[in-house]
XYZ file of C-alpha atoms in Angstrom:
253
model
C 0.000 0.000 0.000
C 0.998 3.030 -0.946
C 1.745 6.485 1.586
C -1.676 8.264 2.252
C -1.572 11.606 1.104
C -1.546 14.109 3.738
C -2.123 17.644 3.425
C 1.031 19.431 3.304
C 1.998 21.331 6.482
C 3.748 25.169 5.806
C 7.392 24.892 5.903
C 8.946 26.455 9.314
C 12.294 28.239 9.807
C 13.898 27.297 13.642
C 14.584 30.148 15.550
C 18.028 31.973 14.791
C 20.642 30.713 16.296
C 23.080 33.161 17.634
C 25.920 33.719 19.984
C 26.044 35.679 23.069
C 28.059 38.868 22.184
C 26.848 38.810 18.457
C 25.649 42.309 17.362
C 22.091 42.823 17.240
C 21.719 43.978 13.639
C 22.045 41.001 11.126
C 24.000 41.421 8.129
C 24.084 37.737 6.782
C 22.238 34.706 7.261
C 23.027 30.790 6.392
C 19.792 28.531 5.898
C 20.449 25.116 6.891
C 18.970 22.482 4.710
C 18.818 19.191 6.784
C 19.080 15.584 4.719
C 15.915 13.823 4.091
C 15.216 10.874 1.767
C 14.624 10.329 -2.021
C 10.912 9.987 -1.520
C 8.501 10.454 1.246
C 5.789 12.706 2.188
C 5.999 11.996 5.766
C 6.611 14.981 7.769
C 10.311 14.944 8.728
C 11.297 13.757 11.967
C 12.045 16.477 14.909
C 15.778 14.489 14.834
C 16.536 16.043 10.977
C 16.239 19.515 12.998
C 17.978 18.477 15.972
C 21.143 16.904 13.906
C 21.614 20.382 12.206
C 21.766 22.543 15.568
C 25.413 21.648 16.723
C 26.699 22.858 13.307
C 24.460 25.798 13.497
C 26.091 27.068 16.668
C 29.304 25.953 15.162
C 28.454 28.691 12.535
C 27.238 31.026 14.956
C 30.107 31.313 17.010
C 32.154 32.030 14.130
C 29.858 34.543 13.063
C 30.546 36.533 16.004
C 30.432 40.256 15.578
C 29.742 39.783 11.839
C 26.156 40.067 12.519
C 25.834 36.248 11.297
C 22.231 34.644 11.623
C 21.612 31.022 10.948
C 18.601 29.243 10.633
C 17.537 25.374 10.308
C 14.479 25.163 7.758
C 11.879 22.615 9.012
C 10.483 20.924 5.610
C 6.987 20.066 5.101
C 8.051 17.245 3.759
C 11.116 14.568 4.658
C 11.462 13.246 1.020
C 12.852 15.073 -2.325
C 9.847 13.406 -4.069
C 11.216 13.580 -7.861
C 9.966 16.230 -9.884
C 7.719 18.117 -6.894
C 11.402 18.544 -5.583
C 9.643 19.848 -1.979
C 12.911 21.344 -0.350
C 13.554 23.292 -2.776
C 10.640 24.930 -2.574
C 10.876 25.376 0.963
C 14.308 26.975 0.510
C 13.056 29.531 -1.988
C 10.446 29.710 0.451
C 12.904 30.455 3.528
C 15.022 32.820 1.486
C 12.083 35.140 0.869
C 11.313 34.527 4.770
C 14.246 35.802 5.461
C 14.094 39.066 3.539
C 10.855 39.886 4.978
C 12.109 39.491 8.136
C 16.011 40.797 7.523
C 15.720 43.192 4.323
C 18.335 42.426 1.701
C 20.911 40.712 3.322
C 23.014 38.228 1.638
C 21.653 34.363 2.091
C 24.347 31.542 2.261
C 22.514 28.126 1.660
C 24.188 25.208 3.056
C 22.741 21.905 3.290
C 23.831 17.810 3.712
C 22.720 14.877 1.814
C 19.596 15.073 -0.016
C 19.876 19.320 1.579
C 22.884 19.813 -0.484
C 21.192 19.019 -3.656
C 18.319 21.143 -2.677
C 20.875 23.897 -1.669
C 22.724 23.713 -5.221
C 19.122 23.746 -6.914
C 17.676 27.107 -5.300
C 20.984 28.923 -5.327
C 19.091 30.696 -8.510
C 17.004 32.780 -5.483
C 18.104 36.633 -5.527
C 19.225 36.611 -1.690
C 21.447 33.515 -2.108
C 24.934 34.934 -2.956
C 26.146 31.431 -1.795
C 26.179 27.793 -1.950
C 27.816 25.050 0.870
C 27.141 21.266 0.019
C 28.120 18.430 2.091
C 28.106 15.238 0.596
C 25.185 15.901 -1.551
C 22.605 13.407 -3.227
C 22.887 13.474 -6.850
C 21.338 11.171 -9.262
C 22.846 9.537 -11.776
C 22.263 11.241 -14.793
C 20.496 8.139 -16.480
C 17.797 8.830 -14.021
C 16.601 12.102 -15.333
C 18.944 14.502 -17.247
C 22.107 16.004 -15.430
C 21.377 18.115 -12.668
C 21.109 21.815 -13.921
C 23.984 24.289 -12.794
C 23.272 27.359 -14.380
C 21.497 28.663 -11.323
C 25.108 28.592 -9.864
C 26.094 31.295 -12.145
C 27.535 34.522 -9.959
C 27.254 32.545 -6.628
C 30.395 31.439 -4.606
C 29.975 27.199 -4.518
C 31.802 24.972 -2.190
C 31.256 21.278 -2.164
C 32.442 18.999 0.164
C 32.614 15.140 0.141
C 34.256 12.130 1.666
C 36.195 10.039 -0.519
C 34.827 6.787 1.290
C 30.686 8.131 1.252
C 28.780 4.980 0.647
C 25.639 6.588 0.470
C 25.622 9.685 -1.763
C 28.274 8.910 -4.773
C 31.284 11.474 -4.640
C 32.492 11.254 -8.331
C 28.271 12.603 -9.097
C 29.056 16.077 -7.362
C 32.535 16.145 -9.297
C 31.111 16.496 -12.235
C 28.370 18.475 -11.622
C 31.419 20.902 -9.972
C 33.264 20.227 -13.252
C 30.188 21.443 -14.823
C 29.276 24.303 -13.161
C 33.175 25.613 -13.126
C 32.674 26.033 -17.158
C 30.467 28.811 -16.309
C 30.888 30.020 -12.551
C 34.272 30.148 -11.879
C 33.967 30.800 -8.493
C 32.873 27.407 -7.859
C 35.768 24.670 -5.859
C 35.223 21.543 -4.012
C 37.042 19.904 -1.168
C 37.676 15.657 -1.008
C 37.871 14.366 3.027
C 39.653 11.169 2.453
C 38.746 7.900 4.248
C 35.557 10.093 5.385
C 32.080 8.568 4.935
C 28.350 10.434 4.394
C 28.274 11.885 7.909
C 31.822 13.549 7.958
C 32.474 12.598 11.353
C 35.859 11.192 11.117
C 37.093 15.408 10.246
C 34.548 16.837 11.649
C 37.009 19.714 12.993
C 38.223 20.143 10.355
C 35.014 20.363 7.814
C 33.185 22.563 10.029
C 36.393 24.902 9.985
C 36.051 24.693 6.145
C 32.812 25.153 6.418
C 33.023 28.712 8.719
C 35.768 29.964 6.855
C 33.937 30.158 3.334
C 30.285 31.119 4.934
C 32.677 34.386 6.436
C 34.632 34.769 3.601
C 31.496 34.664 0.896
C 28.965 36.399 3.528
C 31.053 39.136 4.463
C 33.596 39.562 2.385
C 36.437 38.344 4.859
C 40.002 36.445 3.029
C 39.356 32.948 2.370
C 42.032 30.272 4.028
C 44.638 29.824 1.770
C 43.008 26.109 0.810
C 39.968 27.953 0.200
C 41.122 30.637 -2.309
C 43.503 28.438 -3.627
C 40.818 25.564 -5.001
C 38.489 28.560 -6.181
C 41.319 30.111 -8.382
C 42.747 26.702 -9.667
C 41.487 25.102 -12.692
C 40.162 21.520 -12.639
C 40.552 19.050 -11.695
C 42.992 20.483 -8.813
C 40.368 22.730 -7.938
C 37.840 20.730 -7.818
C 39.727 17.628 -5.837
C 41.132 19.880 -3.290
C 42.118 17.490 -0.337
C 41.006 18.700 2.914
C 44.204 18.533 4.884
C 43.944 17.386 9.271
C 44.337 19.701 10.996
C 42.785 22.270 8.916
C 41.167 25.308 10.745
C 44.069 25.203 13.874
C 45.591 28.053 11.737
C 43.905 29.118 9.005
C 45.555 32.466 7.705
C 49.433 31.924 6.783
């Protein structure tokens, strides 16, 4: 038997998370895009939000004094749900949320898993200057066309993946990277080897990737070396940019 249709709830943004000490005005926000599954209109579980909050605050204290704001987007749905593609409608949804609520500020949209791919599809929104995704779901392209990238164009892109990911295929966001490089230079990608879907192994290390380019691409502060190194190189060194331990302990040299 097939799911029973339910009516589809409004999605949600969490409230911002923030850091003691962090100005009051905001001048930037990221929009966390939790993973979910390929299909299912279940509503997600309250542990898709929860999982997200740790990085949030990771994001948030780095965002101190920049006037960062970050935000987990509750989906109505848990599943990408081929072409209805819910999250990224609830992304578009959450960047015009966040205008009405911030004014014109510029939107970074980060996401994991199937929240990547959603995060890489509504980078096309006019508050999304920016695009973070970790170890994104792509499809193979035999399954529907290649995923589009020329909603990439003029955004800053950084992917992230671990070489040993069993459950979202690394050498799928290389090529959509290798893709979208043709026409966005701005665009690199960072390999975590011996890391697997969840990142854990470097976690450090990833979220200190992942706080230097949302500072660096939300308010204009110098990229790591690593960081401005992969987005001026061509591919594939750009694009297969190792992600070195101990990454983040000292960042500017």
């Amino acid at each position: 038997m097939g799911q029973r249709a339910l009516p589809l709830s409004d999605p949600r943004l969490g409230r911002a998370v923030r850091t003691a000490g962090t100005m009051d005005e905001v001048s930037g926000v990221v929009l966390l895009l939790p993973d979910g599954r390929a299909d299912s209109h279940r509503r997600p579980s309250p542990l898709s939000y929860a999982a997200q909050l740790p990085f949030a605050r990771s994001l948030a204290r780095a965002g101190v004094g920049d006037g960062l704001a970050v935000h987990v987007l509750r989906y109505r749905r848990r599943g990408w749900n081929a072409d209805e593609a819910h999250p990224v409608e609830d992304a578009a949804w959450a960047a015009d949320e966040v205008q009405r609520r911030y004014g014109d500020v510029p939107v970074c949209l980060a996401g994991h898993g199937m929240g990547g791919r959603a995060a890489l599809r509504a980078a096309g929104h006019g508050m999304v200057t920016s695009v973070l995704a970790l170890a994104p779901w792509l499809p193979e392209p035999a399954a529907g066309g290649a995923e589009p990238v020329r909603q990439l164009v003029g955004r800053r892109v950084l992917i992230v993946h671990g070489t040993n990911d069993e459950r979202t295929d690394p050498e799928l966001s290389y090529r959509l990277a290798e893709r979208a490089k043709k026409s966005n230079r701005d665009t690199c990608r960072f390999e975590v080897h011996s890391d697997g879907h969840a990142l854990r192994q470097h976690r450090s290390e990833v979220m200190a990737l992942a706080a230097d380019f949302v500072r660096g691409s939300l308010f204009a502060r110098s990229y790591a070396r690593p960081v401005a190194d992969a987005l001026a190189a061509p591919p594939p060194l750009g694009l297969r940019m190792p992600l070195a331990a101990g990454f983040g302990r000292s960042l500017r040299h």
